[in-house]
Amino acid sequence: STGCALMAMSFAAHADVTLTNRDSKSHDITIKCNATTQSSIGSNTTLGIGRGPCTVTVKSTQASATGSGNDKLVIKNGAVGAQ
């Protein structure tokens, strides 16, 4: 619906934690902000994941990192950390 699209755009205006995958392969991830979401991120892709605090876990390695505000989290070689 149009209401959902407008709401999504208004959230984008806030500072969001971003997650960038610098690996050449996609990763299945778990994102835990207010709720826990199972997702995936493609190679060389950046996602806005929420206002935070948000914890991202890479399923294949169980590596995790937490960010909030406008923190930038990066996946490299299956590990995740703050940029």
PDB file of N, CA, C and O in Angstrom, residues 21 23 25-30 38-39 57-64 75-80:
ATOM      1  N   ASN A  21      28.580  -5.605   2.786  1.00  0.00           N
ATOM      2  CA  ASN A  21      29.254  -6.889   2.569  1.00  0.00           C
ATOM      3  C   ASN A  21      30.353  -6.662   1.544  1.00  0.00           C
ATOM      4  O   ASN A  21      30.083  -6.427   0.377  1.00  0.00           O
ATOM      5  N   ASP A  23      32.589  -8.979   0.853  1.00  0.00           N
ATOM      6  CA  ASP A  23      32.999 -10.284   0.336  1.00  0.00           C
ATOM      7  C   ASP A  23      32.462 -10.496  -1.079  1.00  0.00           C
ATOM      8  O   ASP A  23      31.515  -9.838  -1.506  1.00  0.00           O
ATOM      9  N   LYS A  25      30.965 -13.156  -2.015  1.00  0.00           N
ATOM     10  CA  LYS A  25      29.789 -14.024  -1.960  1.00  0.00           C
ATOM     11  C   LYS A  25      28.757 -13.434  -1.010  1.00  0.00           C
ATOM     12  O   LYS A  25      29.086 -12.612  -0.149  1.00  0.00           O
ATOM     13  N   SER A  26      27.519 -13.866  -1.185  1.00  0.00           N
ATOM     14  CA  SER A  26      26.460 -13.404  -0.288  1.00  0.00           C
ATOM     15  C   SER A  26      26.553 -14.162   1.038  1.00  0.00           C
ATOM     16  O   SER A  26      27.182 -15.218   1.126  1.00  0.00           O
ATOM     17  N   HIS A  27      25.941 -13.588   2.070  1.00  0.00           N
ATOM     18  CA  HIS A  27      25.922 -14.204   3.393  1.00  0.00           C
ATOM     19  C   HIS A  27      24.503 -14.211   3.929  1.00  0.00           C
ATOM     20  O   HIS A  27      23.775 -13.232   3.773  1.00  0.00           O
ATOM     21  N   ASP A  28      24.120 -15.329   4.579  1.00  0.00           N
ATOM     22  CA  ASP A  28      22.890 -15.351   5.359  1.00  0.00           C
ATOM     23  C   ASP A  28      23.226 -14.706   6.696  1.00  0.00           C
ATOM     24  O   ASP A  28      24.267 -14.997   7.295  1.00  0.00           O
ATOM     25  N   ILE A  29      22.348 -13.817   7.151  1.00  0.00           N
ATOM     26  CA  ILE A  29      22.609 -13.058   8.370  1.00  0.00           C
ATOM     27  C   ILE A  29      21.370 -13.043   9.258  1.00  0.00           C
ATOM     28  O   ILE A  29      20.256 -13.265   8.790  1.00  0.00           O
ATOM     29  N   THR A  30      21.601 -12.781  10.528  1.00  0.00           N
ATOM     30  CA  THR A  30      20.527 -12.510  11.477  1.00  0.00           C
ATOM     31  C   THR A  30      20.711 -11.071  11.939  1.00  0.00           C
ATOM     32  O   THR A  30      21.819 -10.674  12.314  1.00  0.00           O
ATOM     33  N   GLN A  38      15.689 -12.772   9.977  1.00  0.00           N
ATOM     34  CA  GLN A  38      16.605 -13.598   9.189  1.00  0.00           C
ATOM     35  C   GLN A  38      16.665 -12.978   7.802  1.00  0.00           C
ATOM     36  O   GLN A  38      15.628 -12.675   7.218  1.00  0.00           O
ATOM     37  N   SER A  39      17.855 -12.778   7.274  1.00  0.00           N
ATOM     38  CA  SER A  39      17.983 -12.116   5.989  1.00  0.00           C
ATOM     39  C   SER A  39      19.233 -12.625   5.287  1.00  0.00           C
ATOM     40  O   SER A  39      19.897 -13.545   5.758  1.00  0.00           O
ATOM     41  N   THR A  57      24.608 -10.913  12.936  1.00  0.00           N
ATOM     42  CA  THR A  57      25.375 -12.156  13.048  1.00  0.00           C
ATOM     43  C   THR A  57      25.445 -12.804  11.671  1.00  0.00           C
ATOM     44  O   THR A  57      24.418 -12.957  11.003  1.00  0.00           O
ATOM     45  N   VAL A  58      26.659 -13.153  11.245  1.00  0.00           N
ATOM     46  CA  VAL A  58      26.863 -13.881   9.992  1.00  0.00           C
ATOM     47  C   VAL A  58      26.689 -15.357  10.336  1.00  0.00           C
ATOM     48  O   VAL A  58      27.434 -15.907  11.146  1.00  0.00           O
ATOM     49  N   LYS A  59      25.678 -16.004   9.728  1.00  0.00           N
ATOM     50  CA  LYS A  59      25.343 -17.374  10.131  1.00  0.00           C
ATOM     51  C   LYS A  59      26.487 -18.361   9.907  1.00  0.00           C
ATOM     52  O   LYS A  59      26.728 -19.230  10.741  1.00  0.00           O
ATOM     53  N   SER A  60      27.208 -18.253   8.802  1.00  0.00           N
ATOM     54  CA  SER A  60      28.233 -19.254   8.477  1.00  0.00           C
ATOM     55  C   SER A  60      29.410 -19.238   9.447  1.00  0.00           C
ATOM     56  O   SER A  60      30.039 -20.262   9.678  1.00  0.00           O
ATOM     57  N   THR A  61      29.704 -18.071  10.030  1.00  0.00           N
ATOM     58  CA  THR A  61      30.863 -17.956  10.917  1.00  0.00           C
ATOM     59  C   THR A  61      30.480 -17.654  12.363  1.00  0.00           C
ATOM     60  O   THR A  61      31.336 -17.682  13.241  1.00  0.00           O
ATOM     61  N   GLN A  62      29.209 -17.299  12.592  1.00  0.00           N
ATOM     62  CA  GLN A  62      28.709 -16.875  13.903  1.00  0.00           C
ATOM     63  C   GLN A  62      29.393 -15.604  14.401  1.00  0.00           C
ATOM     64  O   GLN A  62      29.300 -15.269  15.584  1.00  0.00           O
ATOM     65  N   ALA A  63      30.082 -14.890  13.514  1.00  0.00           N
ATOM     66  CA  ALA A  63      30.678 -13.602  13.881  1.00  0.00           C
ATOM     67  C   ALA A  63      29.555 -12.588  14.041  1.00  0.00           C
ATOM     68  O   ALA A  63      28.580 -12.613  13.287  1.00  0.00           O
ATOM     69  N   SER A  64      29.680 -11.696  15.025  1.00  0.00           N
ATOM     70  CA  SER A  64      28.636 -10.687  15.220  1.00  0.00           C
ATOM     71  C   SER A  64      29.236  -9.367  15.653  1.00  0.00           C
ATOM     72  O   SER A  64      30.349  -9.294  16.166  1.00  0.00           O
ATOM     73  N   ILE A  75      31.094  -6.511   6.609  1.00  0.00           N
ATOM     74  CA  ILE A  75      31.447  -7.931   6.569  1.00  0.00           C
ATOM     75  C   ILE A  75      32.640  -8.069   5.634  1.00  0.00           C
ATOM     76  O   ILE A  75      32.602  -7.588   4.494  1.00  0.00           O
ATOM     77  N   LYS A  76      33.701  -8.691   6.117  1.00  0.00           N
ATOM     78  CA  LYS A  76      34.910  -8.945   5.319  1.00  0.00           C
ATOM     79  C   LYS A  76      35.444 -10.308   5.721  1.00  0.00           C
ATOM     80  O   LYS A  76      35.696 -10.558   6.904  1.00  0.00           O
ATOM     81  N   ASN A  77      35.626 -11.196   4.749  1.00  0.00           N
ATOM     82  CA  ASN A  77      36.116 -12.556   4.998  1.00  0.00           C
ATOM     83  C   ASN A  77      35.268 -13.293   6.024  1.00  0.00           C
ATOM     84  O   ASN A  77      35.790 -14.022   6.868  1.00  0.00           O
ATOM     85  N   GLY A  78      33.952 -13.055   5.992  1.00  0.00           N
ATOM     86  CA  GLY A  78      33.037 -13.725   6.904  1.00  0.00           C
ATOM     87  C   GLY A  78      32.960 -13.141   8.293  1.00  0.00           C
ATOM     88  O   GLY A  78      32.122 -13.548   9.096  1.00  0.00           O
ATOM     89  N   ALA A  79      33.816 -12.180   8.601  1.00  0.00           N
ATOM     90  CA  ALA A  79      33.781 -11.507   9.897  1.00  0.00           C
ATOM     91  C   ALA A  79      33.011 -10.197   9.748  1.00  0.00           C
ATOM     92  O   ALA A  79      32.933  -9.631   8.667  1.00  0.00           O
ATOM     93  N   VAL A  80      32.430  -9.714  10.830  1.00  0.00           N
ATOM     94  CA  VAL A  80      31.703  -8.448  10.791  1.00  0.00           C
ATOM     95  C   VAL A  80      32.221  -7.560  11.913  1.00  0.00           C
ATOM     96  O   VAL A  80      32.513  -8.031  13.012  1.00  0.00           O
TER      97      VAL A  80
END
